Coordinates of N, CA and C in Angstrom, one line a residue:
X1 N 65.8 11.1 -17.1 CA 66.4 12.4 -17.1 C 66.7 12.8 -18.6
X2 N 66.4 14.4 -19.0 CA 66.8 14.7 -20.1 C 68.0 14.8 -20.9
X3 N 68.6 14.1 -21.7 CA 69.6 13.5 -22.1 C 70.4 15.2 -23.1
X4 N 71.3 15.5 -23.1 CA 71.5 16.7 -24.0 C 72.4 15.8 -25.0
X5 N 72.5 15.8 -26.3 CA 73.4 15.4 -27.0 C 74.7 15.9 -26.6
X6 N 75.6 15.1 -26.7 CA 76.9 15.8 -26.9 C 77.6 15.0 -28.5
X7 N 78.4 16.3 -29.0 CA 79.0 16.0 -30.6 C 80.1 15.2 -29.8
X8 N 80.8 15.3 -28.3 CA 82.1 15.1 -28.6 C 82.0 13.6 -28.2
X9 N 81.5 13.2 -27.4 CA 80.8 11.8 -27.3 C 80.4 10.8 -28.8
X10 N 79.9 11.6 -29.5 CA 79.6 11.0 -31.0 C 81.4 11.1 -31.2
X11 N 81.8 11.8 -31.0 CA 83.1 12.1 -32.1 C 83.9 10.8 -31.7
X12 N 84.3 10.9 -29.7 CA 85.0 9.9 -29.3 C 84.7 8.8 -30.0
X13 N 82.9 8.4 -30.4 CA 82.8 6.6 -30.5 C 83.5 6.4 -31.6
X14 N 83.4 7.3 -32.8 CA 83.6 7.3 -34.1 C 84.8 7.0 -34.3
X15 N 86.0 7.8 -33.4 CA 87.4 7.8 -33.6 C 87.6 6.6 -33.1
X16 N 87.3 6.0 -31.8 CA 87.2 4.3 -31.6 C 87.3 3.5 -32.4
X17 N 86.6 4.0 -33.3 CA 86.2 2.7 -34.0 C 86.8 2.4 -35.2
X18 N 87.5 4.1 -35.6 CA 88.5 4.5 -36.6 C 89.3 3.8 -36.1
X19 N 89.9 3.8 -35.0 CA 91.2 3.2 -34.7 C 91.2 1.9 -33.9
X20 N 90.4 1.2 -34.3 CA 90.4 0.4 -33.8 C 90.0 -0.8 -32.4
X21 N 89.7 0.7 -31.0 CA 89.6 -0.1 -30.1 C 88.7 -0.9 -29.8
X22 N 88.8 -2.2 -28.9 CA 87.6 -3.3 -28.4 C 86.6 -2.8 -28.3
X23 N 85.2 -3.3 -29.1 CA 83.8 -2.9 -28.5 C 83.6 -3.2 -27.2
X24 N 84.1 -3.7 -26.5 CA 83.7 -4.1 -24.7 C 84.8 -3.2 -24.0
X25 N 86.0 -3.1 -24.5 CA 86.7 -2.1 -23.7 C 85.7 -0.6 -23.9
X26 N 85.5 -0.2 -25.0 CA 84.8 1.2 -25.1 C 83.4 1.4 -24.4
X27 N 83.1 0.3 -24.5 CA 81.6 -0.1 -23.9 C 82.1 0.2 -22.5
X28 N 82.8 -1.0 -21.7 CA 82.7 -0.7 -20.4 C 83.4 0.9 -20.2
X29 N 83.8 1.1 -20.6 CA 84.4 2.8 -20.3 C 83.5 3.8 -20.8
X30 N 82.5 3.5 -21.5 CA 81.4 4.3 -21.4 C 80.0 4.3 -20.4
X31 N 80.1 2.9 -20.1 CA 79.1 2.4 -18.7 C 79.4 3.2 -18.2
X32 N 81.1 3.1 -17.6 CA 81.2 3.3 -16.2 C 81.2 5.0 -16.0
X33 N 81.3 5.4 -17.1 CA 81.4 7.2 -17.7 C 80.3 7.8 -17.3
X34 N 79.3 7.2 -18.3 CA 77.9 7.5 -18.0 C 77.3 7.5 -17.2
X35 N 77.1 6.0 -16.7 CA 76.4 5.7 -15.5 C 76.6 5.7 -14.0
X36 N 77.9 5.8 -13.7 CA 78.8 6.4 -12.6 C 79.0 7.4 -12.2
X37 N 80.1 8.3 -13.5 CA 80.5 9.1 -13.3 C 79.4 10.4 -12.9
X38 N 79.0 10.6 -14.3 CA 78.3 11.8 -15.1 C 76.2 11.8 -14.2
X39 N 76.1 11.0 -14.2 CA 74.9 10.5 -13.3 C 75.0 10.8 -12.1
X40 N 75.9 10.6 -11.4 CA 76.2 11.5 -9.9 C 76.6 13.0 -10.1
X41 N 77.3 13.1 -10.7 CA 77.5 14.7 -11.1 C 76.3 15.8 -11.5
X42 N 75.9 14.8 -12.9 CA 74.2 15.8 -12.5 C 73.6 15.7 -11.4
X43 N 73.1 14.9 -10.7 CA 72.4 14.6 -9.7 C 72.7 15.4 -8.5
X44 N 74.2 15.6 -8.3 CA 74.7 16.7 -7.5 C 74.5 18.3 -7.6
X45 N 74.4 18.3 -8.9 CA 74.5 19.6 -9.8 C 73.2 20.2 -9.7
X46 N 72.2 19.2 -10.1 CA 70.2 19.4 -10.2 C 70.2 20.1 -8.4
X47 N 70.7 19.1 -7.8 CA 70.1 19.1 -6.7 C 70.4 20.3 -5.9
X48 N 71.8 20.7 -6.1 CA 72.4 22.0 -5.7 C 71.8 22.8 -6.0
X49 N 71.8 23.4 -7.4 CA 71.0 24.3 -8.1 C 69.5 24.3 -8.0
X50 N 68.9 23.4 -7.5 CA 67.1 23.5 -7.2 C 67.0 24.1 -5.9
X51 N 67.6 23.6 -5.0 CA 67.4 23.9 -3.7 C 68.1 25.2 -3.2
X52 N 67.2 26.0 -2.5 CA 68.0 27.9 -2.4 C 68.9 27.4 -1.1
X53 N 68.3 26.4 -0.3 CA 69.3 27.0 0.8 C 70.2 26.0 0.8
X54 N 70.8 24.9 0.3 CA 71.7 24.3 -0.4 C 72.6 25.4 -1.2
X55 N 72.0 25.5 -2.0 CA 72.8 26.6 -3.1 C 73.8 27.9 -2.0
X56 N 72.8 28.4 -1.1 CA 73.3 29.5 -0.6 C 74.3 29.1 0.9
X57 N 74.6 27.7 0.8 CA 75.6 27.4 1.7 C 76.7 27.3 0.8
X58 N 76.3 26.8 -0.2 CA 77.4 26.6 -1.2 C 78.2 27.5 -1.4
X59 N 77.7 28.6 -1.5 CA 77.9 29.8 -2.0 C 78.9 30.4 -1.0
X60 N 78.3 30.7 0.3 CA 78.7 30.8 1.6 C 80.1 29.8 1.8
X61 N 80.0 28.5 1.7 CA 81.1 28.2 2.0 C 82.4 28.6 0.8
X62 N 81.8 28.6 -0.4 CA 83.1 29.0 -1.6 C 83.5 30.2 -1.5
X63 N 82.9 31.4 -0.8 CA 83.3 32.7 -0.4 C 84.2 32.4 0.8
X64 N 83.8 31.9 1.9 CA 84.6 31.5 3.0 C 86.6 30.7 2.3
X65 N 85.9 29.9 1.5 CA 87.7 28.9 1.3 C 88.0 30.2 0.3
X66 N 87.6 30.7 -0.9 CA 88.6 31.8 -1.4 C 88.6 32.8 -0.7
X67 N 88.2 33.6 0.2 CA 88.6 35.0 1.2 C 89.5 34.3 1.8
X68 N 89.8 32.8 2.1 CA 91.0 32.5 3.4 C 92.5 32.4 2.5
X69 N 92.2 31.8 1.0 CA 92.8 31.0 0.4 C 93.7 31.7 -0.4
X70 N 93.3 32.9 -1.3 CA 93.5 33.9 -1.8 C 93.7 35.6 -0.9
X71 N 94.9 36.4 -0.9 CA 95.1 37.2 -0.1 C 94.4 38.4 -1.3
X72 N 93.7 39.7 -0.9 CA 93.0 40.1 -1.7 C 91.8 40.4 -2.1
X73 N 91.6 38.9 -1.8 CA 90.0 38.4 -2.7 C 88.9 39.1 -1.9
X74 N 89.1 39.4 -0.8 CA 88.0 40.8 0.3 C 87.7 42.0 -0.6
X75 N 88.4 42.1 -1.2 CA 88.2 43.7 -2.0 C 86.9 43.6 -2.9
X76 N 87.5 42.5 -4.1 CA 86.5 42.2 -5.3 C 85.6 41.2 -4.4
X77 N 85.4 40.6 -3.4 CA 84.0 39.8 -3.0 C 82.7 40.4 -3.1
X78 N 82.2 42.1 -2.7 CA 81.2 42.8 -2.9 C 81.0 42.4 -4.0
X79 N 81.6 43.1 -5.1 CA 81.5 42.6 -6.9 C 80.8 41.5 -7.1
X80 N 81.9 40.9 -6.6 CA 81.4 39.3 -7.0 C 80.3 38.8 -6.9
X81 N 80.1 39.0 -5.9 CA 78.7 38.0 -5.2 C 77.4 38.6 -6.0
X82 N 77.8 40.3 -6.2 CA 76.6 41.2 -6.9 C 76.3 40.7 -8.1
X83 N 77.4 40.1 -8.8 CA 77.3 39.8 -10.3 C 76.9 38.5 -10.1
X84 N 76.9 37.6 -9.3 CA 76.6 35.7 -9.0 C 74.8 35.8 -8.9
X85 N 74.7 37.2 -8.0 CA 73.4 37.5 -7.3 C 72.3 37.9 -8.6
X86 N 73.0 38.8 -9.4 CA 72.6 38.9 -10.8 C 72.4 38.2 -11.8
X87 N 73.0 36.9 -12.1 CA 73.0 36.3 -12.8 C 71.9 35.4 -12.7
X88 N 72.0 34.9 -11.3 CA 70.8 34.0 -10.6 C 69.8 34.6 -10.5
X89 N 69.2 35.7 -10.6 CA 68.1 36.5 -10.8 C 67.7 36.1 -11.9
X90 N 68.6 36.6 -13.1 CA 68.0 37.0 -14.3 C 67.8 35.5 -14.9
X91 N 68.9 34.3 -14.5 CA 68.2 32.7 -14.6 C 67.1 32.2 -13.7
X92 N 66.3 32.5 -12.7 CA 65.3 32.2 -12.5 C 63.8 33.1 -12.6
X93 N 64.6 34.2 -13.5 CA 63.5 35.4 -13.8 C 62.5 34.6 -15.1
X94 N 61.9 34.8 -15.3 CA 60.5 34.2 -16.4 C 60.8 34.7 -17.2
X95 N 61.2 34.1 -18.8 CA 62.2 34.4 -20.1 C 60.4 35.7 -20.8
X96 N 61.5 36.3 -21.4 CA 60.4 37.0 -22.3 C 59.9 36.4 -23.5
X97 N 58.3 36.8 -23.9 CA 58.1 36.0 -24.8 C 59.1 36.7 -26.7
X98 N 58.6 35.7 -27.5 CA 59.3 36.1 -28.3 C 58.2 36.0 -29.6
X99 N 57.8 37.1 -30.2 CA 57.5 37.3 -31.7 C 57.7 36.4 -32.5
X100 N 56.6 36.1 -33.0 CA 56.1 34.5 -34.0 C 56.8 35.2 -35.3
X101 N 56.7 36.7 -35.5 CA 56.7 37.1 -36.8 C 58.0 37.7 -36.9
X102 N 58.8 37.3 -36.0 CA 60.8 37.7 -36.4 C 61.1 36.1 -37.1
X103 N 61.8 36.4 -38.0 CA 62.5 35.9 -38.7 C 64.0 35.7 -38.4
X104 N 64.5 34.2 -38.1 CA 65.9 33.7 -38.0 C 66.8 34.0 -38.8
X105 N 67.8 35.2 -38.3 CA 68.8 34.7 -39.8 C 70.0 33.9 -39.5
X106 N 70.6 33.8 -40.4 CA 71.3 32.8 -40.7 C 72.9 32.9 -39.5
X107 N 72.9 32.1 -38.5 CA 74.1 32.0 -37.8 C 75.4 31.9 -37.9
X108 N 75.8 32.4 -38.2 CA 77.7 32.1 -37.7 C 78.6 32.2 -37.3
X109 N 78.7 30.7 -36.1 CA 78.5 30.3 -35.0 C 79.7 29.5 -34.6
X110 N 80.1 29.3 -33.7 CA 80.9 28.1 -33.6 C 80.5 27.1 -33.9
X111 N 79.2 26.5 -33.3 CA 77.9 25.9 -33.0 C 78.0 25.5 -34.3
X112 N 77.4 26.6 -35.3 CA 77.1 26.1 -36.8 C 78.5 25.3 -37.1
X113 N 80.0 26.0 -36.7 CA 80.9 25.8 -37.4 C 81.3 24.0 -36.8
X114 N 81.0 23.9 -35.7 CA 81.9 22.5 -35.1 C 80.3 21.5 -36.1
X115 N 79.2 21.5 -36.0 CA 78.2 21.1 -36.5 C 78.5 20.8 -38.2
X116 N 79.2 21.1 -38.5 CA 79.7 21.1 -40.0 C 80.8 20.2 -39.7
X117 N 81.8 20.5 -39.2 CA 82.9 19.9 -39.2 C 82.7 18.2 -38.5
X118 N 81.5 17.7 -37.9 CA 81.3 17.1 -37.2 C 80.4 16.0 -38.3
X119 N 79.8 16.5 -39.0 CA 79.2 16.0 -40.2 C 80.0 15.8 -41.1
X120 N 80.7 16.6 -41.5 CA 82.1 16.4 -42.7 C 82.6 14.8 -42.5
X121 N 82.2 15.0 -41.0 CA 83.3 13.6 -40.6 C 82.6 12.4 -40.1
X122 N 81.0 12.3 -40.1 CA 80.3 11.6 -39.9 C 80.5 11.0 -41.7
X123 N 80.4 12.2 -42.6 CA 80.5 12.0 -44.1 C 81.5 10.9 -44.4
X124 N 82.5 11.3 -43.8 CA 83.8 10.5 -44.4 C 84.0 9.1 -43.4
X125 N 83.5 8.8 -42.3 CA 83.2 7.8 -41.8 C 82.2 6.6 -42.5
X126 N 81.0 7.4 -43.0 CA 80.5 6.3 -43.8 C 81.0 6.2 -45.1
X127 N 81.8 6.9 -45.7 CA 82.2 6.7 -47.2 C 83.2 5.3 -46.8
X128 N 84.0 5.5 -45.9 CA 85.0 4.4 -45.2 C 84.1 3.5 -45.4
X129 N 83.3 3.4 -44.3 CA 82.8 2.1 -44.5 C 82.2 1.5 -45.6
X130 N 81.4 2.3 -46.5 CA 81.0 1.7 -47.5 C 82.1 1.1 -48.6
X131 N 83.3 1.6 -48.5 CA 84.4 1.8 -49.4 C 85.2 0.3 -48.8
X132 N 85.6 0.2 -47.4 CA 85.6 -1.0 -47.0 C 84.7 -2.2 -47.1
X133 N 83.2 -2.0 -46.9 CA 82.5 -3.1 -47.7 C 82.6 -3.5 -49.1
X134 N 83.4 -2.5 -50.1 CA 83.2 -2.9 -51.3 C 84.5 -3.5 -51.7
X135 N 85.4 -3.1 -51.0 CA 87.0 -4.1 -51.2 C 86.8 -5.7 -50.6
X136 N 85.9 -5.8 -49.2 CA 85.6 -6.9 -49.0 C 84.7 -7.7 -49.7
X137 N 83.5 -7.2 -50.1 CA 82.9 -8.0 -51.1 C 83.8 -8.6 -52.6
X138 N 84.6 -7.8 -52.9 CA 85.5 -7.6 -54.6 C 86.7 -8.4 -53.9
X139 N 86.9 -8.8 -52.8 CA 88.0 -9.9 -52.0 C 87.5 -11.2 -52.1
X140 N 86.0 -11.1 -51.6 CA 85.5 -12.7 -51.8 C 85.2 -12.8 -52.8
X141 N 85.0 -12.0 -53.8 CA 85.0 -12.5 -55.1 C 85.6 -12.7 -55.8
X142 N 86.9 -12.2 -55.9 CA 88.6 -12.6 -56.5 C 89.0 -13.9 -55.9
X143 N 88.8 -14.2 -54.8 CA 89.0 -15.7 -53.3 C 88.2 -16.5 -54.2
X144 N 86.9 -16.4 -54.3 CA 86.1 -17.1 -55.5 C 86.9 -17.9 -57.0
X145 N 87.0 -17.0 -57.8 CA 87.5 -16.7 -58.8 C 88.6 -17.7 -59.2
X146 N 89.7 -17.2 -57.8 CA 91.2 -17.7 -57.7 C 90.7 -19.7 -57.6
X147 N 89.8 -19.4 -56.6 CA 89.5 -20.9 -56.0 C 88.6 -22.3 -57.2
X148 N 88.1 -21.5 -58.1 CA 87.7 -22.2 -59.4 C 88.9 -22.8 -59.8
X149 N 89.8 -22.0 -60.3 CA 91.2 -22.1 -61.5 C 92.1 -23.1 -61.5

């Protein structure tokens, strides 16, 4: 299955490891995240969304629990369902193509902005560590040093 990056998953391991927690605690809490949790979720999610008449019970029964659940909700249901009906059109409608000869300009984005900030701090994660390898190296070699004398 197609994997999407997620930044906040990079962010979580990072801050882990900033602060310290167990590689096997983080480990198993990411097994059981990934491979448990999140794996049945898509799986539910693909499967719903591929299949029309799955989807359209779905749909059916989440109109049924909010018209019971919610006093009201009868009025704006027409609306609703028009705009759900709409949207699922225009996502299974065939994308238009797009002009080789347009030119990208420059975004700004959340996207751009968390992608920055996310790097800033991948930045300052490795200066740490390199900055910690070099107090440890300049340690065994003062431990050295001391240990001649």
């Amino acid at each position: 299955m197609f994997q999407v990056p997620n930044p906040l998953f990079d962010l979580a391991g990072i801050m882990c490891g900033q602060f310290g927690i167990p590689f096997w605690k983080f480990f198993l809490a990411t097994v059981v995240g990934k491979a448990i949790i999140k794996t049945h979720i898509q799986t539910v999610f693909i499967i719903s969304v591929c299949n029309n008449q799955l989807l359209d019970w779905i749909e059916n029964e989440l109109i049924w629990v909010l018209s019971s659940l919610i006093p009201g909700f009868d009025s704006y249901l027409p609306t609703l369902t028009e705009k759900l009906h709409a949207v699922k059109e225009k996502y299974l409608a065939a994308p238009h193509p797009v002009p080789s000869n347009v030119k990208e300009k420059w975004d700004f984005s959340f996207a751009s902005i968390w992608n920055t900030i996310v790097w800033l701090m991948l930045m300052n994660f490795f200066v740490k560590i390199v900055n910690a390898t070099a107090q440890d190296h300049l340690k065994k070699q003062q431990d050295k040093q001391l240990a001649k004398k």
